[in-house]
Amino acid sequence: MTAERVLAGLDPDQRKAVTAPAGPVCILAGAGTGKTRAITHRIAYRTLSGEISPRHVLAVTFTARAAAEMRARLTELGAGRVQARTFHAAALRQVRYFAPRLLQGRAMPELVESKARLVALAATRAGLRADRTVARDLAGELEWAKSSLVEPGEYAVAATKALREPPADVAKVAEIFAAYEELKRQQGVIDFEDLLRAAVWGIEEHPDVGEQVRSQYRHFVVDEYQDVNPLQQRLLDAWLGGRDDLTVVGDASQTIYSFTGATSSYLIDFPRQRREAVVVRLTRDYRSTPQVVGLANAVIKQARGTEAKLRLELVGQRKPGPEPDLKIFPDEPAEAAAVARRCKELLAAGTPASEIAILFRVNAQSEAYEEALAEAQVPYVVRGAERFFERTEVRQAMVALRAAVRSTPGETPLVEAVVDALAATGWSRSQPPPGGAQREQWEALAALVTLAEEYARSPVVEPIGQAGAVQRDVTLAAFTEELARRAEQQHAPTVEGVTLASLHSAKGLEWDAVFLVGLADGTLPTAYAKTPEQLEEERRLLYVGVTRAREWLWLSYGQLRGNGGRTRRPCRFLPQLTDTRHRTFEKAGAAGSQKPVNRRVVIVSCRVCGTTLLNGTDRKLGRCATCPSDLDEELFERLTAWRARTAAEQKVPAYVVFTDATIVAIAERRPTTPPELLAIAGIGPRKLGQYGEAVFALVEGAVGGA
């Protein structure tokens, strides 16, 4: 392999990134634009041309999988001697090498893989009883603090300023933090954040160590730079030692780990802090069809805030494919059943199961899809989480439900019996707890209650292989048997299957066919996203989900969580998809059956907040009922008077001319051209021809219209 051959097949922007001169280089790489290709070819080009030595290069990324992929590509390009590691692996290698010198003969402390045990013990010392779930949340909070370079004494102020939602009072968490640090010292162990800090300390406080490290590594490449946290940046700065041969690659629109301490600020500020930096934008998308790329652009185009400054508009390079499907269902069970049916159709048509993914906001959503796929005999694998019925809290809940069967009166309504049984485990329906792990546990048990509601509302079933519907038992005993059946069915081993994954765990992956499910406000964005920054991160999650699809993309939500409850709004981040064929499913026939209805639908977004509008009145107004009105009252009065006269002349009810909602929409939107009037839902070419001139005259200020 020669340096010139490394350049073969690169597009102009990739070539610019690869051949940029030594010094600071910032590659802004959109999803699917070949960022790994660009940075590995840059490293190979520089080493093969003799510009740099491979032994002096350190490429760092965030996952062992990404580092392994980088090493494999570099080997193929003839640059196999280059070190490509995660931040932690690189730090561990250096700390171990220099330990005899830094520790003066003492043994290097043991590295603890998980904080949970020590955190639980620290919580006990601080007077807080922390079970496994609370300990996980506390460990996550301490990881955020340590990654953000926050000390125990600074935690309370820093957490409050950062709007954190810790699993306990900030003062108590600070106390636990201090106890945790003391326990580690007593036991002679360190955690992963300590490992990075030790590497920084060794370089910054020991000139001989710093000189040796900087002599070894002179050229740095950082992948996924939008995910760097302050501690990792501190280590990178220590490695650099004021030098500037640094290449970073990232995409601010894929910043989705802020809750862990990651910040895109280093990527955003890179050109400003390094005035001589070469900035290259990669926007040619080789992963997805132009239809998927168009939707991704539409989602992120609405973004606001700091990350939006580096927003990239992707340009699809693949041949055209099908339009993304937006589907709306009566409830979540209907949505899951439809997804499972479509997965089965894709498999039958030849799509490998490993090329299909169902992505959702939180892991607790997986249960409905596990059940539906099992019922449809579609193999599946759950990525990044346990299967629903294998979760510890779900197993404990099922034990509690079985125990409650013996003590619950037979006439007790099923849902009430389930809620009471779960309350015995400490679960409360009224308010989810703070903390990610605790909240996810709460959501999992809430999913059992939703399942009970669905079970109670659908007592009529048609057993497979039997003719006619039968009435099933809706007692607690029958429900626990149903749960046991589902658990047994979903424990069937699978080797290859449809991927079930959260949006966070899907980052960096791609599939031919992707189902983005549960796209309802309250789920995506989550109800816990309150600040503008949190909401924007939720938008970026949807963007990441959309850009996982190569060819076929399905977006859906159920209007109800179960077979009842309040109707939900669609995800506010869904852009206006005009002239897209949708399939909605409506109740028909026997309970639980669904009739597909094909129709041409225009999705209308609220002109105030961007929420997708489905309610007829909201669609006419072009805004949510709760968003502020900009009604022109004088125009409204003119329109109302004109409608009354016109209806009298035509001898028809006033609403036949225009409904009240249409009159309000015209008075708010004040159309002056045919396209603007046609944009109001419910006004078509016929009414434009009948009343268009009169409406335009009224909008312009005429008293009686034309």
PDB file of C-alpha atoms in Angstrom, residues 400-410 412-414 417-419 421 455 473-482:
ATOM      1  CA  ALA A 400     -44.935 -10.664  44.849  1.00  0.00           C
ATOM      2  CA  LEU A 401     -47.894 -11.114  42.503  1.00  0.00           C
ATOM      3  CA  ARG A 402     -47.930 -14.876  43.023  1.00  0.00           C
ATOM      4  CA  ALA A 403     -47.800 -14.353  46.796  1.00  0.00           C
ATOM      5  CA  ALA A 404     -50.655 -11.835  46.587  1.00  0.00           C
ATOM      6  CA  VAL A 405     -52.911 -14.386  44.882  1.00  0.00           C
ATOM      7  CA  ARG A 406     -53.341 -16.183  48.210  1.00  0.00           C
ATOM      8  CA  SER A 407     -54.284 -13.052  50.189  1.00  0.00           C
ATOM      9  CA  THR A 408     -56.251 -11.000  47.649  1.00  0.00           C
ATOM     10  CA  PRO A 409     -60.062 -11.381  47.716  1.00  0.00           C
ATOM     11  CA  GLY A 410     -61.361 -12.828  44.467  1.00  0.00           C
ATOM     12  CA  THR A 412     -60.787  -7.338  43.826  1.00  0.00           C
ATOM     13  CA  PRO A 413     -60.430  -5.622  40.420  1.00  0.00           C
ATOM     14  CA  LEU A 414     -57.329  -6.885  38.639  1.00  0.00           C
ATOM     15  CA  ALA A 417     -54.791  -6.069  42.957  1.00  0.00           C
ATOM     16  CA  VAL A 418     -51.639  -5.653  40.842  1.00  0.00           C
ATOM     17  CA  VAL A 419     -50.970  -2.138  42.145  1.00  0.00           C
ATOM     18  CA  ALA A 421     -49.091  -6.260  45.228  1.00  0.00           C
ATOM     19  CA  TYR A 455     -55.529  -7.713  30.121  1.00  0.00           C
ATOM     20  CA  ASP A 473     -60.629 -15.076  33.602  1.00  0.00           C
ATOM     21  CA  VAL A 474     -59.361 -11.627  34.656  1.00  0.00           C
ATOM     22  CA  THR A 475     -58.412 -12.490  38.219  1.00  0.00           C
ATOM     23  CA  LEU A 476     -54.960 -11.929  39.688  1.00  0.00           C
ATOM     24  CA  ALA A 477     -54.285 -15.671  39.537  1.00  0.00           C
ATOM     25  CA  ALA A 478     -55.056 -15.782  35.822  1.00  0.00           C
ATOM     26  CA  PHE A 479     -52.931 -12.724  35.184  1.00  0.00           C
ATOM     27  CA  THR A 480     -49.897 -14.223  36.962  1.00  0.00           C
ATOM     28  CA  GLU A 481     -50.286 -17.341  34.820  1.00  0.00           C
ATOM     29  CA  GLU A 482     -50.333 -15.115  31.732  1.00  0.00           C
TER      30      GLU A 482
END
